Amino acid sequence: MSKISKDLLLRDISRRQFLGTTTKTMAAIGIANSLSLPFSAFASSPAGAGGAAEMVKHSACLVNCGSRCPLKVIVKDDTIIRIEAEDCVNDSIFGQHRISPCLRGRSSRWRVYSPDRIKYPMKRIGKRGEGKFERITWEEATSTIAKEMTRIKEKYGNEAFYYNYQSGAYYHTQGTTVWQRLLNLNGGYLRYYNTYSTAQISVATPFSHGGYFASHFDQVKNSDLVVFFGMNLSETRMSGGGQVEEMRRALEQSRAKVVIIDPRYTDSVITGNAEWMPIRPTTDAALVAGMVHTLIVENLLNEEQINQYCIGFDSTTLPETAPKNAGYKDYILGNGDDKTVKTPEWAADVTGIPAGRIRQLAREIANAKACYIAQGWGPQRHANGEQSVRAIQMLPALTGHFGLPGTNTGNWPYAKSYGVPKIPAGDNPIKTAIPCYLWTDAIATPEMFTPTTWGLKEAEKLKTGIKFVLNQAGNTLLNQHGNINRTKKILADDTQCEMIVVIDNHMTSSAKFADILLPETSYLEAEDLVDNSYASGSNNFMISIQPTVKPMWEVRSTYDICADIAGHLGMREKFTTGLTQPQWVEKHYAEIKAKRPHLPEWSVAKHMGVIDQEIATDEESVAFSDFRRSPQDNPLKTPSGKIEIYSARLADIAAKWVLQADEKITPIPEFCPSWESHLDTVMKEKYPLQMIGFHTKGRTHSTYHPIPQLREAVPDEIWINPMDAQARGLQAGDVVRVYNDRGIIEIKTKLTHRIAPGVVGVPQGAWEQVNAEGVDIGGCINTLTHHRPSPLAKGNPQHTNLVEIRKA
């Protein structure tokens, strides 16, 4: 690695360009040691001495925040000096605006120079999980992986291979699709479906809408009321490449009233000048039911219009297979099986929101000219998340706020993609798929998987358990998975899963469980051509990223790593088709330029950073506009062609699937009390506080965790209401132990009225760190979370937990 000036480091520490706090532990000699550099490498040049001038290079932040931001990287002497926002055409015009990175993206150079960087290929020498490794050559690493792939294929078959769900790096010519290409050329691998973020909403929504549809946030410019369930754009999509910029500009035009329903008073409530309605976790479907009761009894619904676009609201549109009084209206009015009228008072007891405010919000939605209703992904990441999803989707369907300017479907909108190609992964001959959240079960108890128990697809049973795991750019192998202590036990047994290969930038909690550990280039050392990510909204663009500094130590692109493994397997030519990674990038650009002749030549474009930027049209941005105009000519892809409030398919699943006594799948979006909620009277006696997780400005999931500047700017603290703290004798800043039957974490307290009483919030993504007592002093929320999946999607329920707190 080239010289890093001590003066530059100390100057940057003192400036703290994105902080206003004191950095505690960045002594130059410490950095020198951690980077395996001599202290002389930090010596400053004499004043006036010659040297290379500062250069501008271009990269991008490729983490999973849903945004995508270009990075203007200032480099001197092959050393990253600072990161700035790229230039723009006209910041006053959306689509020509500056795509400014947030403090996370601007701190990317500290990721590059982090002491936690994995520098060399290594192999495990201790027990799996101890984190003991020895350095090996790339030849030994790639040949060992190839030999193990051959052995496991011959012994168990290709269903024994698994590419683990991950979201740490969204490349196009390295990373996920490259590994999948290698595995497919080797005969395939066990598939997964769903994601950790969106399992419940992605599975439940097609039963309502026939697919996933939502209007871009740009449509808020035409709204007079915005109602969000758990939407926190100001922290999760907070950059210029994210949806917060689109929302901010739309609200500037419409001045719409904003209501945010969330257990926490989030930064989005503040920045959106919104009203906060604090709700108890898991109860969104009950809130909707209470509002619909008001809409019915006060004659605020156009039932003729509802029946034109929906089925299952009342008995006149129920499928023939439905029993009597099975519609949503009968459920609300207490004519269904539970004989309970869903009044606002009933909803208030469940949700904690006053009945009067529930009535008033229902009236506001009914009387709005254009109400934009959306849900974030927090409300669905619960044990009864599918019910919440479909209930929220009913509000726009029943009130007519869909298919028109300024309205939405109840979902969180994705983005219009610019359309940059990826390296083709090829065809996977293995069609069998498991829910991604249950991969540990596919190691430990593969015999449990059937279509009606654990959601197995395209097979009646698994042929074998998972024996070989590839984990690239992801911390879900341990840190981001539910019930860490359970996961550790499964992974530590190398007689079950026989080979784990981890590829990453840093020594994460997951990396310690590798058998072979490989160092990958960071974003700022990589070359690629990428487009906007899944949550950049109506703004879509293309970015060329070039290595801003030479790759350090022995880190390599995963494309080159896979090419070497393919060579050991005798299929290098099939894998590369004779192309290097830069040649794949140039090939993809040529394909794009053929469709957009206005683009510059690649020799120019590759050095531009942001090459092109486009904006979705209003027609592309309004979901269900054709369906609203003519449901007969433009039916949805549901069996009825309409919005299905009652789903006969869900009724059939409920009758056939094997469910536990406290699980429920219903054809209408009923409120179903969740295990480990405030309504779980047995568990609540022992653990009286509901614990949820939340995203912060200081991390994207677990990425950026080891950067001390971000840890100071955004400290990890458990949010607790002062009433709950007083009952436990806690003061602000106390170190507390948060615990349940699954584990114990230590973390400092943040006493705040910005969280509902009876609820505590733990920032997610902190790296697990266990002390000699077995206490996680790293404060990782997943030491405490459930692994039990939700009933329908078999998805991640990691916001559904009960805990207790005491002073450490």
PDB file of N, CA and C in Angstrom, residues 225 257 259 275 277 290-291 294-295 298 300 344 353-367:
ATOM      1  N   LEU A 225     -53.327  14.445   1.706  1.00  0.00           N
ATOM      2  CA  LEU A 225     -53.118  13.688   2.934  1.00  0.00           C
ATOM      3  C   LEU A 225     -52.188  12.525   2.637  1.00  0.00           C
ATOM      4  N   LYS A 257     -50.845  17.151   4.483  1.00  0.00           N
ATOM      5  CA  LYS A 257     -50.733  16.736   5.871  1.00  0.00           C
ATOM      6  C   LYS A 257     -50.165  15.321   5.898  1.00  0.00           C
ATOM      7  N   VAL A 259     -49.352  11.909   8.318  1.00  0.00           N
ATOM      8  CA  VAL A 259     -49.585  11.143   9.548  1.00  0.00           C
ATOM      9  C   VAL A 259     -48.699   9.904   9.490  1.00  0.00           C
ATOM     10  N   GLU A 275     -47.776  14.293  12.005  1.00  0.00           N
ATOM     11  CA  GLU A 275     -48.400  13.872  13.250  1.00  0.00           C
ATOM     12  C   GLU A 275     -47.970  12.451  13.546  1.00  0.00           C
ATOM     13  N   MET A 277     -48.670   8.956  15.474  1.00  0.00           N
ATOM     14  CA  MET A 277     -49.634   8.100  16.156  1.00  0.00           C
ATOM     15  C   MET A 277     -48.883   6.880  16.667  1.00  0.00           C
ATOM     16  N   GLY A 290     -60.541  -0.874  13.132  1.00  0.00           N
ATOM     17  CA  GLY A 290     -61.252   0.170  13.852  1.00  0.00           C
ATOM     18  C   GLY A 290     -61.623   1.342  12.964  1.00  0.00           C
ATOM     19  N   MET A 291     -60.731   1.683  12.026  1.00  0.00           N
ATOM     20  CA  MET A 291     -61.044   2.768  11.095  1.00  0.00           C
ATOM     21  C   MET A 291     -62.148   2.358  10.120  1.00  0.00           C
ATOM     22  N   THR A 294     -65.607   2.734  11.528  1.00  0.00           N
ATOM     23  CA  THR A 294     -66.100   4.113  11.414  1.00  0.00           C
ATOM     24  C   THR A 294     -66.567   4.411   9.997  1.00  0.00           C
ATOM     25  N   LEU A 295     -65.808   3.980   9.012  1.00  0.00           N
ATOM     26  CA  LEU A 295     -66.187   4.228   7.617  1.00  0.00           C
ATOM     27  C   LEU A 295     -67.528   3.586   7.282  1.00  0.00           C
ATOM     28  N   GLU A 298     -70.587   5.291   9.644  1.00  0.00           N
ATOM     29  CA  GLU A 298     -70.848   6.693   9.322  1.00  0.00           C
ATOM     30  C   GLU A 298     -71.120   6.907   7.828  1.00  0.00           C
ATOM     31  N   LEU A 300     -69.402   6.411   5.100  1.00  0.00           N
ATOM     32  CA  LEU A 300     -68.337   7.121   4.396  1.00  0.00           C
ATOM     33  C   LEU A 300     -67.748   6.299   3.252  1.00  0.00           C
ATOM     34  N   PRO A 344     -63.797   1.407  17.208  1.00  0.00           N
ATOM     35  CA  PRO A 344     -62.569   2.111  17.573  1.00  0.00           C
ATOM     36  C   PRO A 344     -62.156   1.873  19.018  1.00  0.00           C
ATOM     37  N   ILE A 353     -53.884   3.413  20.649  1.00  0.00           N
ATOM     38  CA  ILE A 353     -54.247   4.698  20.042  1.00  0.00           C
ATOM     39  C   ILE A 353     -55.667   5.052  20.488  1.00  0.00           C
ATOM     40  N   PRO A 354     -55.915   6.264  20.951  1.00  0.00           N
ATOM     41  CA  PRO A 354     -57.259   6.621  21.433  1.00  0.00           C
ATOM     42  C   PRO A 354     -58.337   6.419  20.370  1.00  0.00           C
ATOM     43  N   ALA A 355     -59.508   5.991  20.815  1.00  0.00           N
ATOM     44  CA  ALA A 355     -60.607   5.710  19.896  1.00  0.00           C
ATOM     45  C   ALA A 355     -61.010   6.946  19.105  1.00  0.00           C
ATOM     46  N   GLY A 356     -61.009   8.100  19.763  1.00  0.00           N
ATOM     47  CA  GLY A 356     -61.369   9.322  19.056  1.00  0.00           C
ATOM     48  C   GLY A 356     -60.437   9.632  17.910  1.00  0.00           C
ATOM     49  N   ARG A 357     -59.139   9.377  18.091  1.00  0.00           N
ATOM     50  CA  ARG A 357     -58.182   9.647  17.002  1.00  0.00           C
ATOM     51  C   ARG A 357     -58.337   8.637  15.883  1.00  0.00           C
ATOM     52  N   ILE A 358     -58.701   7.402  16.220  1.00  0.00           N
ATOM     53  CA  ILE A 358     -58.952   6.391  15.184  1.00  0.00           C
ATOM     54  C   ILE A 358     -60.130   6.825  14.319  1.00  0.00           C
ATOM     55  N   ARG A 359     -61.212   7.294  14.951  1.00  0.00           N
ATOM     56  CA  ARG A 359     -62.378   7.765  14.194  1.00  0.00           C
ATOM     57  C   ARG A 359     -62.003   8.948  13.300  1.00  0.00           C
ATOM     58  N   GLN A 360     -61.259   9.877  13.877  1.00  0.00           N
ATOM     59  CA  GLN A 360     -60.942  11.088  13.128  1.00  0.00           C
ATOM     60  C   GLN A 360     -60.063  10.785  11.919  1.00  0.00           C
ATOM     61  N   LEU A 361     -59.099   9.881  12.072  1.00  0.00           N
ATOM     62  CA  LEU A 361     -58.238   9.539  10.935  1.00  0.00           C
ATOM     63  C   LEU A 361     -59.058   8.877   9.834  1.00  0.00           C
ATOM     64  N   ALA A 362     -60.004   8.027  10.215  1.00  0.00           N
ATOM     65  CA  ALA A 362     -60.876   7.403   9.216  1.00  0.00           C
ATOM     66  C   ALA A 362     -61.634   8.473   8.436  1.00  0.00           C
ATOM     67  N   ARG A 363     -62.134   9.470   9.126  1.00  0.00           N
ATOM     68  CA  ARG A 363     -62.872  10.542   8.448  1.00  0.00           C
ATOM     69  C   ARG A 363     -61.957  11.358   7.547  1.00  0.00           C
ATOM     70  N   GLU A 364     -60.754  11.627   8.020  1.00  0.00           N
ATOM     71  CA  GLU A 364     -59.803  12.399   7.211  1.00  0.00           C
ATOM     72  C   GLU A 364     -59.476  11.670   5.912  1.00  0.00           C
ATOM     73  N   ILE A 365     -59.256  10.368   5.991  1.00  0.00           N
ATOM     74  CA  ILE A 365     -58.964   9.595   4.780  1.00  0.00           C
ATOM     75  C   ILE A 365     -60.161   9.609   3.846  1.00  0.00           C
ATOM     76  N   ALA A 366     -61.358   9.398   4.386  1.00  0.00           N
ATOM     77  CA  ALA A 366     -62.562   9.357   3.548  1.00  0.00           C
ATOM     78  C   ALA A 366     -62.814  10.682   2.849  1.00  0.00           C
ATOM     79  N   ASN A 367     -62.500  11.791   3.498  1.00  0.00           N
ATOM     80  CA  ASN A 367     -62.810  13.108   2.950  1.00  0.00           C
ATOM     81  C   ASN A 367     -61.651  13.734   2.189  1.00  0.00           C
TER      82      ASN A 367
END
